[in-house]
C-alpha atoms as an extended CHARMM CRD file, in Angstrom:
* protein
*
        66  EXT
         1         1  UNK       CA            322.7590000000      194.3360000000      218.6390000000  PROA      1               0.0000000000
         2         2  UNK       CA            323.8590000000      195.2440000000      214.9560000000  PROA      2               0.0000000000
         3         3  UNK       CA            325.2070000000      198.2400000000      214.4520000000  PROA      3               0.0000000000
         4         4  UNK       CA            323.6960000000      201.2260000000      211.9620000000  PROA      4               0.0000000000
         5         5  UNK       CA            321.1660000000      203.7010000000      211.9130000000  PROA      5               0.0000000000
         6         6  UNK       CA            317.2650000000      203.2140000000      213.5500000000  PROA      6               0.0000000000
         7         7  UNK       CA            313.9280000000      204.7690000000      213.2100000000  PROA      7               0.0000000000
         8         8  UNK       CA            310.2410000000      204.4080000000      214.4330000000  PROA      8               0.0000000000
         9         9  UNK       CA            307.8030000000      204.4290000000      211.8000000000  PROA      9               0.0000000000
        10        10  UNK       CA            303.9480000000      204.9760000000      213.6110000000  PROA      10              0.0000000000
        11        11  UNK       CA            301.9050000000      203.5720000000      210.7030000000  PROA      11              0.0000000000
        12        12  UNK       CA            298.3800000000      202.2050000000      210.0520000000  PROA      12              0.0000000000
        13        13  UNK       CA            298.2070000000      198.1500000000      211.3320000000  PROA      13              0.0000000000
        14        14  UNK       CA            297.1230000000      197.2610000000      207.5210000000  PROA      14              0.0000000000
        15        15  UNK       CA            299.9170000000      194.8830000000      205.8970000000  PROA      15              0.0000000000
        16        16  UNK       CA            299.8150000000      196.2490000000      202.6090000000  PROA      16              0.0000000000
        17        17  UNK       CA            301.3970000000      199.5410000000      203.7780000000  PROA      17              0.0000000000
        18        18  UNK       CA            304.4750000000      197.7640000000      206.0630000000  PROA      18              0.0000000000
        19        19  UNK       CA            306.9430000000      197.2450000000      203.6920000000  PROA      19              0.0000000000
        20        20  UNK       CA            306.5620000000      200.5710000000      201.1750000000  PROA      20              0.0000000000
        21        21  UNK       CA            307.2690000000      202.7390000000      204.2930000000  PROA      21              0.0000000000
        22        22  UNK       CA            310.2310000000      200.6800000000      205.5580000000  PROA      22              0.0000000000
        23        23  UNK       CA            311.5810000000      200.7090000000      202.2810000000  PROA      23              0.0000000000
        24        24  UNK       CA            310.8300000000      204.6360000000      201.9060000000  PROA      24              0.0000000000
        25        25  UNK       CA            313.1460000000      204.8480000000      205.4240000000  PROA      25              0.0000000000
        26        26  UNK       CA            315.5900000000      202.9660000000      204.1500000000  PROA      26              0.0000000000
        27        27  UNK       CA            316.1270000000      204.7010000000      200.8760000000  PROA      27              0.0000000000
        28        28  UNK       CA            315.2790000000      208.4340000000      201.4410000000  PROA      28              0.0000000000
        29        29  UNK       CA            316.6040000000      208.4580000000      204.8160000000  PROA      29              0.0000000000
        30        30  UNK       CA            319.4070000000      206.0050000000      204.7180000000  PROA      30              0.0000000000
        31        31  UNK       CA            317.5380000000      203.8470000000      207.8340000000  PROA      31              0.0000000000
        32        32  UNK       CA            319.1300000000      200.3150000000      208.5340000000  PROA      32              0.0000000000
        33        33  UNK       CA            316.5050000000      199.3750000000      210.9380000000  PROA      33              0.0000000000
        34        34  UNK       CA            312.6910000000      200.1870000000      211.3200000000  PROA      34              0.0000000000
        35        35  UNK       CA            310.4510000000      199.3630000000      214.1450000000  PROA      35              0.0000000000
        36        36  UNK       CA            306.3690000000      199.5670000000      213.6530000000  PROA      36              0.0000000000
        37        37  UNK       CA            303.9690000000      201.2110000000      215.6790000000  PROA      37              0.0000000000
        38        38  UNK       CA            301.3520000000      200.2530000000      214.9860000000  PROA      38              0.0000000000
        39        39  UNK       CA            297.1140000000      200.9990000000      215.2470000000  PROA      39              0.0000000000
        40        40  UNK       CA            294.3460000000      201.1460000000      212.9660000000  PROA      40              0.0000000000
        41        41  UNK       CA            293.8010000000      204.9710000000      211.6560000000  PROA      41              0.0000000000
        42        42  UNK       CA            296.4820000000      206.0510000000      213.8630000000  PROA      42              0.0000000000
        43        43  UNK       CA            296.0680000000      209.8850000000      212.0570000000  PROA      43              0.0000000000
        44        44  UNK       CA            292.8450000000      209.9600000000      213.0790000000  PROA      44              0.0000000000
        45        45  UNK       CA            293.5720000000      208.9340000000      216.7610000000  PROA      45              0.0000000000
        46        46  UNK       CA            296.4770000000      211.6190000000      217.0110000000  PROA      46              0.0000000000
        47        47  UNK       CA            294.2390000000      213.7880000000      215.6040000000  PROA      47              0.0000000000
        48        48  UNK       CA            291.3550000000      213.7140000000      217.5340000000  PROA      48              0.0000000000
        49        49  UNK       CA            293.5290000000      212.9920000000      220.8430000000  PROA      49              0.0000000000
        50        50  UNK       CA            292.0840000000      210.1880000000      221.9650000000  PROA      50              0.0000000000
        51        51  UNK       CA            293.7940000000      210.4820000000      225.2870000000  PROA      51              0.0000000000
        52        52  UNK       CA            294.3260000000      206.6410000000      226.1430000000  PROA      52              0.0000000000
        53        53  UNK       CA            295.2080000000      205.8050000000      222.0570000000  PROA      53              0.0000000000
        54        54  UNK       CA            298.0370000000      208.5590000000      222.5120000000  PROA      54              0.0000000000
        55        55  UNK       CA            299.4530000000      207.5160000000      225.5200000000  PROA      55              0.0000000000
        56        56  UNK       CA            299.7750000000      203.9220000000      224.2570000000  PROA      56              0.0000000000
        57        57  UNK       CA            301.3960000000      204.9280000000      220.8570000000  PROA      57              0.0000000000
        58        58  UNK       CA            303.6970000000      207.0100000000      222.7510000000  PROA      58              0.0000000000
        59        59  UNK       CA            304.7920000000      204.5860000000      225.3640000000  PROA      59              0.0000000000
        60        60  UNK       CA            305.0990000000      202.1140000000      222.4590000000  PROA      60              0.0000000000
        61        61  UNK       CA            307.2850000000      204.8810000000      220.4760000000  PROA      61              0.0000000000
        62        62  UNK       CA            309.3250000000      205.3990000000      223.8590000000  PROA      62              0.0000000000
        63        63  UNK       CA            310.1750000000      201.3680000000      223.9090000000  PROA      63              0.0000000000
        64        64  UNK       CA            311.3590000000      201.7800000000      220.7900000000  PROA      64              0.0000000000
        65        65  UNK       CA            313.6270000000      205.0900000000      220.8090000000  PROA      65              0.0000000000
        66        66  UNK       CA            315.3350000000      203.6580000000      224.1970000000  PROA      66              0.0000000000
């Protein structure tokens, strides 16, 4: 695997907002790498803790940190 530095972005499924927050990773924060979790209205679902929604963004969000 390539070297550098990784993040997890959890982000909404819709396309259009994909590549501005990879490229706001990779600029502010100096990211190489970016893996998407995605859902639709994933705020909304952390926010109103829809139990099962949480757990599957989190185990998703644990794939990717490992």
């Amino acid at each position: 695997m390539d070297e550098g530095k990784f993040a997890t972005a959890v982000n909404c499924m819709d396309g259009r907002v994909q590549e501005p927050v990879i490229m706001w990773f990779k600029i502010k924060k100096g990211i190489d790498f970016v893996d998407a979790v995605t859902e639709a209205g994933p705020i909304r679902l952390l926010a109103e803790g829809d139990e099962s929604a949480v757990e599957s963004i989190k185990s998703r969000t644990m794939i990717s940190v490992a």
